[in-house]
Tab-separated table of C-alpha atoms in Angstrom:
chain	number	residue	atom	x	y	z
H	1	MET	CA	85.324	98.236	116.218
H	2	PRO	CA	87.033	101.039	114.235
H	3	ASN	CA	86.374	103.428	117.143
H	4	GLU	CA	88.089	101.057	119.584
H	5	TRP	CA	91.008	100.296	117.275
H	6	GLN	CA	93.128	103.146	118.625
H	7	THR	CA	92.802	101.632	122.102
H	8	VAL	CA	94.176	98.374	120.718
H	9	LEU	CA	97.070	100.202	119.078
H	10	ASP	CA	97.817	102.013	122.328
H	11	GLU	CA	97.948	98.645	124.117
H	12	ILE	CA	100.366	97.330	121.492
H	13	LYS	CA	102.500	100.457	121.793
H	14	ASN	CA	102.859	99.860	125.531
H	15	ASN	CA	104.132	96.321	124.976
H	16	VAL	CA	106.626	96.676	122.138
H	17	SER	CA	109.666	98.868	121.605
H	18	GLU	CA	109.234	102.270	119.999
H	19	MET	CA	111.275	101.053	117.034
H	20	ALA	CA	109.044	97.986	116.556
H	21	TYR	CA	105.875	100.067	116.779
H	22	LYS	CA	107.106	102.530	114.157
H	23	ALA	CA	108.285	99.728	111.899
H	24	TYR	CA	105.216	97.487	112.006
H	25	PHE	CA	102.132	99.101	113.550
H	26	VAL	CA	101.898	102.667	112.222
H	27	ARG	CA	100.072	101.312	109.154
H	28	PHE	CA	98.328	98.380	110.854
H	29	PHE	CA	94.585	98.813	110.179
H	30	PHE	CA	91.299	97.182	111.186
H	31	VAL	CA	89.411	95.606	108.256
H	32	SER	CA	86.610	93.423	109.633
H	33	ASN	CA	85.399	91.241	112.487
H	34	GLU	CA	83.633	88.091	111.388
H	35	ASP	CA	83.014	84.780	113.223
H	36	GLY	CA	85.486	85.728	115.953
H	37	ILE	CA	88.290	86.320	113.454
H	38	LEU	CA	89.810	89.784	113.345
H	39	THR	CA	91.007	90.744	109.863
H	40	THR	CA	93.621	93.481	109.671
H	41	SER	CA	95.639	94.997	106.853
H	42	VAL	CA	99.237	96.084	106.406
H	43	PRO	CA	100.939	97.703	103.399
H	44	ASN	CA	103.429	94.981	102.455
H	45	VAL	CA	104.698	91.464	103.014
H	46	PHE	CA	107.583	92.646	105.204
H	47	ILE	CA	105.211	93.853	107.897
H	48	LYS	CA	102.769	90.971	107.386
H	49	THR	CA	105.348	88.264	108.082
H	50	GLN	CA	106.668	90.036	111.167
H	51	ILE	CA	103.219	90.548	112.726
H	52	GLU	CA	102.101	87.000	111.929
H	53	GLY	CA	105.288	85.457	113.256
H	54	LYS	CA	106.687	87.613	116.038
H	55	TYR	CA	103.771	89.781	117.191
H	56	HIS	CA	100.728	87.527	116.763
H	57	ASN	CA	100.265	86.931	120.499
H	58	THR	CA	101.080	90.568	121.277
H	59	VAL	CA	98.139	91.689	119.139
H	60	LEU	CA	95.759	89.115	120.650
H	61	ASP	CA	96.805	90.151	124.166
H	62	ALA	CA	96.247	93.816	123.273
H	63	LEU	CA	92.763	92.969	122.025
H	64	LYS	CA	92.005	91.086	125.222
H	65	ASN	CA	93.263	93.943	127.390
H	66	ALA	CA	91.039	96.294	125.406
H	67	GLY	CA	88.028	94.094	126.274
H	68	MET	CA	87.806	92.231	122.961
H	69	ASN	CA	88.286	88.506	122.536
H	70	PHE	CA	89.069	86.921	119.198
H	71	THR	CA	89.873	83.323	118.356
H	72	ASN	CA	92.293	84.244	115.617
H	73	LEU	CA	94.025	87.064	113.787
H	74	LYS	CA	94.189	87.380	110.013
H	75	VAL	CA	96.614	89.779	108.367
H	76	ILE	CA	96.152	90.731	104.724
H	77	ILE	CA	98.073	93.038	102.443
H	78	ASP	CA	96.158	96.136	101.415
H	79	GLY	CA	94.786	95.467	97.954
H	80	ASN	CA	95.899	98.881	96.753
H	81	GLU	CA	99.519	98.012	97.523
H	82	ASN	CA	99.562	94.239	97.246
H	83	LYS	CA	101.205	94.052	93.842
H	84	THR	CA	103.318	97.191	94.063
H	85	THR	CA	105.893	96.438	96.728
H	86	ALA	CA	108.712	96.053	94.199
H	87	LYS	CA	107.711	99.327	92.590
H	88	ARG	CA	107.455	101.091	95.929
H	89	ALA	CA	110.953	99.976	96.883
H	90	VAL	CA	112.493	101.356	93.705
H	91	GLU	CA	110.340	104.152	92.375
H	92	ILE	CA	108.441	105.870	95.186
H	93	LEU	CA	108.871	106.946	98.759
H	94	ASP	CA	106.602	106.520	101.756
H	95	ASN	CA	103.377	108.522	101.651
H	96	ASN	CA	103.427	108.138	97.845
H	97	LYS	CA	105.927	110.958	97.347
H	98	PRO	CA	107.765	110.612	94.008
H	99	ILE	CA	111.312	109.445	94.498
H	100	SER	CA	112.456	112.394	92.438
H	101	THR	CA	112.542	114.284	95.754
H	102	VAL	CA	115.668	112.263	96.488
H	103	ARG	CA	118.229	114.012	94.366
H	104	ASN	CA	120.607	112.254	92.002
H	105	HIS	CA	119.343	108.764	92.812
H	106	PHE	CA	121.314	106.957	90.148
H	107	SER	CA	124.082	104.427	90.436
H	108	ARG	CA	127.517	105.926	90.974
H	109	ALA	CA	128.791	103.445	88.367
H	110	ASP	CA	126.784	105.342	85.720
H	111	VAL	CA	128.494	108.672	86.262
H	112	ASN	CA	132.062	109.783	85.749
H	113	PRO	CA	133.135	111.514	89.006
H	114	ILE	CA	135.562	113.715	87.074
H	115	VAL	CA	134.371	116.468	84.713
H	116	ASN	CA	136.246	118.886	82.469
H	117	TYR	CA	136.121	122.669	82.959
H	118	GLY	CA	138.062	124.111	80.041
H	119	ASP	CA	141.693	123.178	80.579
H	120	HIS	CA	141.057	121.950	84.104
H	121	LYS	CA	139.627	118.741	85.487
H	122	ARG	CA	137.561	118.799	88.637
H	123	PHE	CA	135.790	116.220	90.773
H	124	SER	CA	132.034	116.298	90.348
H	125	ILE	CA	129.838	116.330	93.446
H	126	ASP	CA	126.557	116.051	91.546
H	127	ASN	CA	126.102	112.309	92.056
H	128	ASN	CA	125.316	111.131	95.596
H	129	GLY	CA	126.016	107.466	94.832
H	130	LEU	CA	122.870	106.185	96.569
H	131	ASN	CA	120.824	103.320	95.191
H	132	PRO	CA	117.109	104.211	95.580
H	133	LYS	CA	116.035	100.600	96.144
H	134	TYR	CA	117.646	100.602	99.583
H	135	ARG	CA	114.992	101.885	101.998
H	136	LEU	CA	114.012	101.185	105.592
H	137	SER	CA	110.579	100.184	104.288
H	138	ASN	CA	112.074	97.075	102.661
H	139	TYR	CA	114.667	96.323	105.326
H	140	VAL	CA	113.545	93.401	107.493
H	141	VAL	CA	114.174	94.061	111.191
H	142	GLY	CA	115.049	91.230	113.570
H	143	SER	CA	116.933	90.654	116.791
H	144	ASN	CA	120.160	90.555	114.757
H	145	ASN	CA	119.905	94.174	113.645
H	146	ASP	CA	117.310	95.909	115.837
H	147	LEU	CA	119.927	97.997	117.675
H	148	ALA	CA	121.463	99.099	114.386
H	149	VAL	CA	118.051	100.089	112.988
H	150	SER	CA	117.080	101.922	116.171
H	151	ALA	CA	120.303	103.955	116.015
H	152	ALA	CA	119.766	104.515	112.285
H	153	GLN	CA	116.360	106.046	112.984
H	154	ALA	CA	117.953	108.411	115.509
H	155	VAL	CA	120.486	109.463	112.855
H	156	ILE	CA	117.711	110.033	110.304
H	157	GLU	CA	115.763	112.217	112.718
H	158	ASN	CA	118.776	114.300	113.804
H	159	PRO	CA	121.723	113.978	111.382
H	160	GLY	CA	125.014	114.983	112.973
H	161	LEU	CA	123.662	115.188	116.510
H	162	ARG	CA	123.354	111.581	117.690
H	163	TYR	CA	125.470	108.513	116.893
H	164	ASN	CA	128.115	110.516	115.089
H	165	PRO	CA	129.991	108.736	113.733
H	166	TYR	CA	127.510	105.951	113.102
H	167	PHE	CA	129.832	102.947	112.784
H	168	ILE	CA	128.224	99.650	111.811
H	169	TYR	CA	130.201	96.441	111.423
H	170	GLY	CA	129.608	92.743	110.813
H	171	GLY	CA	130.428	89.922	108.419
H	172	PRO	CA	129.899	90.206	104.651
H	173	GLY	CA	126.406	89.839	103.258
H	174	LEU	CA	124.481	90.763	106.417
H	175	GLY	CA	122.770	93.932	105.152
H	176	LYS	CA	125.177	96.706	106.147
H	177	THR	CA	125.187	98.344	102.719
H	178	HIS	CA	121.392	98.241	102.535
H	179	LEU	CA	121.054	99.906	105.938
H	180	ILE	CA	123.613	102.688	105.524
H	181	GLN	CA	122.287	103.584	102.065
H	182	ALA	CA	118.741	103.489	103.455
H	183	ILE	CA	119.807	106.068	106.044
H	184	GLY	CA	121.016	108.326	103.239
H	185	ASN	CA	117.804	107.920	101.253
H	186	GLU	CA	115.601	108.550	104.293
H	187	ILE	CA	117.582	111.673	105.250
H	188	LEU	CA	117.160	113.028	101.729
H	189	GLU	CA	113.445	112.332	101.808
H	190	ARG	CA	113.106	114.474	104.915
H	191	ASN	CA	115.716	117.044	103.908
H	192	PRO	CA	115.867	117.256	100.080
H	193	ASP	CA	118.404	120.085	100.177
H	194	MET	CA	120.958	118.194	102.230
H	195	ARG	CA	124.133	117.076	100.487
H	196	VAL	CA	124.494	113.323	100.998
H	197	LEU	CA	127.355	111.314	99.509
H	198	TYR	CA	127.835	107.529	99.488
H	199	VAL	CA	131.174	106.012	98.452
H	200	THR	CA	133.195	102.908	99.129
H	201	ILE	CA	136.611	103.379	100.678
H	202	GLU	CA	138.081	102.032	97.422
H	203	GLN	CA	136.398	104.851	95.511
H	204	PHE	CA	137.720	107.379	98.040
H	205	TYR	CA	141.231	105.926	97.659
H	206	HIS	CA	141.225	105.877	93.846
H	207	GLU	CA	139.877	109.430	93.601
H	208	PHE	CA	142.510	110.603	96.070
H	209	VAL	CA	145.270	108.968	94.006
H	210	GLU	CA	143.854	110.468	90.800
H	211	ALA	CA	143.711	113.921	92.401
H	212	MET	CA	147.390	113.758	93.363
H	213	ARG	CA	148.620	112.128	90.167
H	214	LYS	CA	146.722	114.280	87.659
H	215	LYS	CA	146.389	117.416	89.793
H	216	ILE	CA	142.580	117.329	89.647
H	217	ASP	CA	140.823	120.011	91.684
H	218	GLY	CA	137.884	119.614	94.037
H	219	PHE	CA	138.718	116.383	95.882
H	220	ALA	CA	138.705	117.902	99.380
H	221	GLU	CA	135.651	120.028	98.547
H	222	LYS	CA	133.708	116.977	97.361
H	223	TYR	CA	134.148	115.169	100.669
H	224	ARG	CA	134.306	118.034	103.155
H	225	LYS	CA	131.373	120.110	101.971
H	226	VAL	CA	128.700	117.426	102.366
H	227	ASP	CA	126.136	117.226	105.155
H	228	VAL	CA	126.222	113.420	105.332
H	229	LEU	CA	129.185	111.274	104.298
H	230	ILE	CA	128.571	107.530	103.999
H	231	VAL	CA	131.642	105.324	103.529
H	232	ASP	CA	131.282	101.600	102.884
H	233	ASP	CA	133.746	98.669	103.060
H	234	PHE	CA	136.000	100.671	105.348
H	235	GLN	CA	138.118	97.605	106.157
H	236	PHE	CA	139.846	98.026	102.772
H	237	ILE	CA	141.633	101.145	103.993
H	238	VAL	CA	144.376	98.775	105.209
H	239	ASN	CA	147.903	99.694	103.987
H	240	LYS	CA	146.704	103.009	102.511
H	241	GLU	CA	148.582	105.438	104.758
H	242	LYS	CA	148.100	108.623	102.726
H	243	SER	CA	144.411	107.867	102.240
H	244	GLN	CA	144.039	107.299	105.976
H	245	GLU	CA	145.613	110.667	106.659
H	246	GLU	CA	143.327	112.385	104.143
H	247	PHE	CA	140.259	110.654	105.575
H	248	PHE	CA	141.365	111.626	109.085
H	249	HIS	CA	141.368	115.323	108.117
H	250	THR	CA	138.064	114.925	106.272
H	251	PHE	CA	136.563	113.278	109.361
H	252	ASN	CA	137.728	116.102	111.627
H	253	GLU	CA	136.417	118.794	109.282
H	254	LEU	CA	132.970	117.203	109.063
H	255	GLN	CA	132.634	116.463	112.753
H	256	GLN	CA	133.687	119.956	113.798
H	257	HIS	CA	130.747	121.284	111.792
H	258	ASP	CA	128.276	118.664	113.130
H	259	LYS	CA	128.032	116.865	109.799
H	260	GLN	CA	126.940	113.229	109.913
H	261	ILE	CA	129.500	110.501	109.245
H	262	ILE	CA	128.325	106.936	108.556
H	263	ILE	CA	130.781	104.054	108.229
H	264	GLY	CA	130.197	100.432	107.195
H	265	SER	CA	132.897	97.845	107.838
H	266	ASP	CA	133.438	94.120	108.216
H	267	ARG	CA	135.301	94.710	111.482
H	268	LEU	CA	136.030	97.215	114.211
H	269	PRO	CA	138.714	99.867	113.580
H	270	ALA	CA	141.108	98.248	116.060
H	271	GLN	CA	140.865	95.008	114.050
H	272	ILE	CA	141.961	96.643	110.805
H	273	ALA	CA	145.672	96.046	110.277
H	274	THR	CA	147.918	99.122	109.937
H	275	ILE	CA	145.137	101.585	110.722
H	276	ASP	CA	146.299	104.899	112.169
H	277	GLU	CA	145.604	105.027	115.908
H	278	ARG	CA	144.255	108.567	115.724
H	279	LEU	CA	141.766	107.573	113.040
H	280	ALA	CA	140.727	104.412	114.903
H	281	SER	CA	140.128	106.527	118.000
H	282	ARG	CA	137.961	109.005	116.056
H	283	LEU	CA	135.847	106.209	114.587
H	284	MET	CA	135.161	104.818	118.058
H	285	MET	CA	133.829	108.152	119.332
H	286	GLY	CA	130.292	107.076	118.475
H	287	VAL	CA	128.765	103.770	119.517
H	288	PRO	CA	129.959	100.947	117.223
H	289	ILE	CA	127.045	98.612	116.468
H	290	ASP	CA	127.313	95.222	114.828
H	291	ILE	CA	124.925	93.181	112.698
H	292	GLN	CA	124.643	89.443	113.173
H	293	MET	CA	123.182	86.667	111.058
H	294	PRO	CA	119.377	86.883	111.396
H	295	ASP	CA	117.502	84.259	113.377
H	296	PHE	CA	115.282	81.641	111.750
H	297	GLU	CA	112.076	83.718	111.801
H	298	THR	CA	113.817	86.755	110.356
H	299	ARG	CA	115.454	84.644	107.639
H	300	CYS	CA	111.985	83.398	106.670
H	301	ALA	CA	110.678	86.972	106.516
H	302	ILE	CA	113.633	88.033	104.355
H	303	LEU	CA	113.055	85.154	101.924
H	304	LYS	CA	109.364	85.922	101.558
H	305	SER	CA	110.191	89.565	100.979
H	306	LYS	CA	112.829	88.768	98.356
H	307	ALA	CA	110.422	86.398	96.574
H	308	GLU	CA	107.714	89.050	96.502
H	309	LEU	CA	110.105	91.618	95.058
H	310	LEU	CA	110.941	89.104	92.319
H	311	GLY	CA	107.233	88.473	91.702
H	312	ALA	CA	107.805	84.775	92.414
H	313	GLU	CA	105.620	82.232	94.159
H	314	ILE	CA	107.257	80.280	96.965
H	315	ASP	CA	105.655	78.016	99.550
H	316	ASP	CA	106.316	78.048	103.291
H	317	LYS	CA	107.952	74.612	103.201
H	318	THR	CA	110.628	75.833	100.791
H	319	VAL	CA	111.119	79.067	102.737
H	320	GLU	CA	111.687	77.129	105.958
H	321	PHE	CA	114.046	74.696	104.189
H	322	ILE	CA	116.263	77.524	102.923
H	323	ALA	CA	116.135	79.415	106.231
H	324	GLU	CA	117.108	76.280	108.137
H	325	ASN	CA	120.007	75.396	105.860
H	326	ILE	CA	121.586	78.763	105.058
H	327	ARG	CA	123.077	80.366	108.158
H	328	SER	CA	126.136	82.081	106.737
H	329	ASN	CA	124.783	85.418	105.491
H	330	ILE	CA	121.858	87.072	103.725
H	331	ARG	CA	123.691	87.106	100.394
H	332	ASP	CA	123.952	83.307	100.475
H	333	LEU	CA	120.326	83.135	101.578
H	334	GLU	CA	119.253	85.121	98.523
H	335	GLY	CA	121.548	83.067	96.303
H	336	LYS	CA	119.910	79.819	97.417
H	337	LEU	CA	116.459	81.342	96.848
H	338	ASN	CA	117.405	82.379	93.305
H	339	GLN	CA	118.874	78.946	92.643
H	340	ILE	CA	115.698	77.145	93.688
H	341	LEU	CA	113.423	79.558	91.820
H	342	ALA	CA	115.481	79.165	88.641
H	343	LEU	CA	115.451	75.363	88.843
H	344	ALA	CA	111.723	75.319	89.560
H	345	GLU	CA	111.068	77.470	86.494
H	346	LEU	CA	113.427	75.415	84.328
H	347	ARG	CA	111.833	72.110	85.314
H	348	GLY	CA	108.304	73.444	85.486
H	349	VAL	CA	107.691	72.184	89.018
H	350	PRO	CA	106.673	73.882	92.299
H	351	THR	CA	109.573	74.875	94.531
H	352	TYR	CA	108.766	72.367	97.294
H	353	GLU	CA	109.520	69.465	94.927
H	354	LEU	CA	113.157	70.575	94.799
H	355	ILE	CA	113.816	70.299	98.526
H	356	ASP	CA	114.990	66.676	98.215
H	357	ASP	CA	116.962	67.353	95.037
H	358	SER	CA	120.495	65.979	95.454
H	359	TYR	CA	122.139	69.060	93.933
H	360	ILE	CA	120.208	71.431	96.206
H	361	ALA	CA	121.064	69.303	99.226
H	362	GLN	CA	124.767	69.129	98.366
H	363	THR	CA	125.057	72.895	98.030
H	364	SER	CA	123.333	73.594	101.345
H	365	THR	CA	124.902	73.701	104.782
H	366	GLN	CA	122.718	70.885	106.081
H	367	ALA	CA	125.269	68.284	105.039
H	368	LYS	CA	128.010	70.168	106.882
H	369	ARG	CA	125.890	70.437	110.002
H	370	LYS	CA	125.161	66.715	110.015
H	371	THR	CA	128.880	65.912	110.019
H	372	ILE	CA	129.524	67.867	113.207
H	373	SER	CA	129.145	65.910	116.414
H	374	THR	CA	128.407	67.352	119.824
H	375	LYS	CA	131.886	66.263	120.931
H	376	GLN	CA	133.498	68.242	118.120
H	377	LEU	CA	131.457	71.311	118.993
H	378	ILE	CA	132.324	71.052	122.695
H	379	ASP	CA	136.007	70.603	121.859
H	380	LYS	CA	136.013	73.685	119.603
H	381	VAL	CA	134.261	75.859	122.182
H	382	ALA	CA	136.641	74.685	124.903
H	383	LYS	CA	139.698	75.315	122.720
H	384	TYR	CA	138.436	78.784	121.756
H	385	TYR	CA	138.326	79.789	125.435
H	386	ASP	CA	141.599	78.040	126.360
H	387	LEU	CA	139.753	75.373	128.339
H	388	ASN	CA	139.341	71.649	127.969
H	389	ALA	CA	136.195	69.635	127.327
H	390	LYS	CA	136.125	68.419	130.949
H	391	ASP	CA	135.648	72.016	132.098
H	392	LEU	CA	132.496	72.377	130.002
H	393	LEU	CA	131.177	69.005	131.087
H	394	GLY	CA	131.927	69.656	134.752
H	395	LYS	CA	130.145	71.655	137.440
H	396	SER	CA	132.550	74.540	137.929
H	397	ARG	CA	130.828	77.880	138.621
H	398	VAL	CA	133.910	79.940	137.727
H	399	LYS	CA	132.608	82.743	135.507
H	400	ASN	CA	134.670	82.130	132.360
H	401	ILE	CA	133.941	78.379	132.444
H	402	LYS	CA	130.236	78.924	133.119
H	403	THR	CA	129.955	81.403	130.234
H	404	ALA	CA	131.792	79.068	127.836
H	405	ARG	CA	129.469	76.236	128.903
H	406	GLN	CA	126.383	78.366	128.226
H	407	ILE	CA	127.774	79.360	124.827
H	408	GLY	CA	128.223	75.660	124.090
H	409	MET	CA	124.566	75.079	125.023
H	410	TYR	CA	123.476	77.921	122.764
H	411	LEU	CA	125.475	76.639	119.785
H	412	MET	CA	124.200	73.071	120.254
H	413	LYS	CA	120.685	74.467	120.055
H	414	GLU	CA	121.290	76.866	117.168
H	415	GLU	CA	123.793	74.947	115.050
H	416	LEU	CA	122.978	71.302	115.732
H	417	GLY	CA	119.260	71.739	116.305
H	418	LEU	CA	119.299	69.720	119.530
H	419	SER	CA	116.482	69.959	122.057
H	420	THR	CA	117.185	71.148	125.595
H	421	VAL	CA	116.714	67.574	126.805
H	422	GLU	CA	119.286	66.290	124.300
H	423	ILE	CA	121.749	69.043	125.235
H	424	GLY	CA	121.214	68.266	128.909
H	425	ARG	CA	122.016	64.633	128.229
H	426	GLU	CA	125.265	65.584	126.441
H	427	LEU	CA	126.375	67.934	129.229
H	428	SER	CA	124.901	65.930	132.110
H	429	LYS	CA	122.710	68.863	133.069
H	430	ASP	CA	119.050	69.374	133.943
H	431	HIS	CA	117.071	70.608	130.914
H	432	THR	CA	115.908	73.669	132.893
H	433	THR	CA	119.582	74.565	133.398
H	434	ILE	CA	120.039	74.286	129.640
H	435	MET	CA	117.025	76.511	128.995
H	436	HIS	CA	118.378	79.104	131.405
H	437	GLY	CA	121.863	79.008	129.855
H	438	ILE	CA	120.522	79.474	126.329
H	439	LYS	CA	118.265	82.307	127.472
H	440	VAL	CA	121.205	84.086	129.138
H	441	ILE	CA	123.254	83.980	125.925
H	442	LYS	CA	120.328	85.148	123.778
H	443	GLU	CA	119.700	88.094	126.075
H	444	ASN	CA	123.376	89.038	126.284
H	445	LEU	CA	123.742	88.893	122.501
H	446	LYS	CA	121.403	91.878	122.236
H	447	THR	CA	123.855	94.260	123.883
H	448	ASP	CA	127.221	92.509	124.332
H	449	PHE	CA	129.199	93.251	121.165
H	450	ASN	CA	132.212	91.183	122.273
H	451	LEU	CA	129.981	88.156	122.762
H	452	ARG	CA	128.505	88.646	119.298
H	453	GLU	CA	131.978	88.628	117.776
H	454	GLN	CA	132.896	85.509	119.723
H	455	ILE	CA	129.782	83.666	118.534
H	456	THR	CA	130.525	84.685	114.942
H	457	ASP	CA	134.126	83.460	115.218
H	458	LEU	CA	133.000	80.199	116.798
H	459	ARG	CA	130.469	79.528	114.056
H	460	GLN	CA	133.213	79.895	111.459
H	461	LYS	CA	135.583	77.648	113.377
H	462	ILE	CA	132.912	74.979	113.914
H	463	TYR	CA	132.564	74.493	110.158
H	464	THR	CA	136.274	74.789	109.411
H	465	SER	CA	138.099	71.500	109.233
């Protein structure tokens, strides 16, 4: 079997995206074949959960196409790495290279950015601000962020040449900071001599003010002499006119010299109040990419990964309960996980016994979801698109009405958990029509950034009284 394994991998490579293959199958190894069960190994739980959940049938089909039939697939974590995932995420790089090759990998909060040189003060550029725990190897990829990760890999391979600026946006707590810092860490792993700097826009603003107020040297040099500038929470540049002007000149200087610019924001530049039009235009020169809330399977993978990093035991029933009930953002997802783990430890019970706990239930979104009727959802979707409920319940094929109707179908499925038959009954439609409508929205969400924003807005409005 080991000799034929490369054929299987080639089959898999032909049936998944290049990004997915690099993320999950580069270190996917044959272990044994016993009683019709193929045992394989992967390096960590992140990859294990993705292959078991999303790519199980893909692997079995690849085996079949390679002339091998198996009744089942078993994925184990390599024993040499099984208990070291948390360590690997913080202390070492891929291929077991010491993380010391990533320069200055300490928290920016630990270092004073201003140093004294005799009678003069000058901004220090020794600290890159990156947190070493943020790596692509512990970033769970799903349909909500696959485009962002694919573009990130292109940036890592050719900083300054593709996706420059790399502008990523989305709601709070969806993993933007993790991804943009991971880009910085991966670039430094490949190019240890590159100058990479991560800051928040608040840090940029306060340093700029300090430079003007106290006549501190080196501010422009710190930001304009780097090879990669990563700026987070860009939406907070609102009402900071002088800082916008300074950042505009910094942006131009870096881009003219093919230096990579990476921006994280909660919203698009045009949606930031009082932003300078010239700056907004510059930021849109690349391809803005958004991150959405992960789907159910990806939320489960994230929870299992977080639990493993904490060294905690958690059963599938609890994982699915949290993933089903927390749909706001990853930060809330992790918060609920920590809450349940803490209570389980305090009470000395397994996590699954807490699922019916009244406190846990009250602090989840399940109660909110149960209070929303299909009529309320239809009304909110109709109102959002300046229509009325009769339009969505009717048979009009006018494009804007048809799209709004399909979005309503999608949200009934995703937010209310209704089956296609139940949705069809509510909208007086054939269940195959419902299936088609939901599929159309899911496919469009992969590439239509405006639709993603609309779905995000609608989700917020649905749960707002």
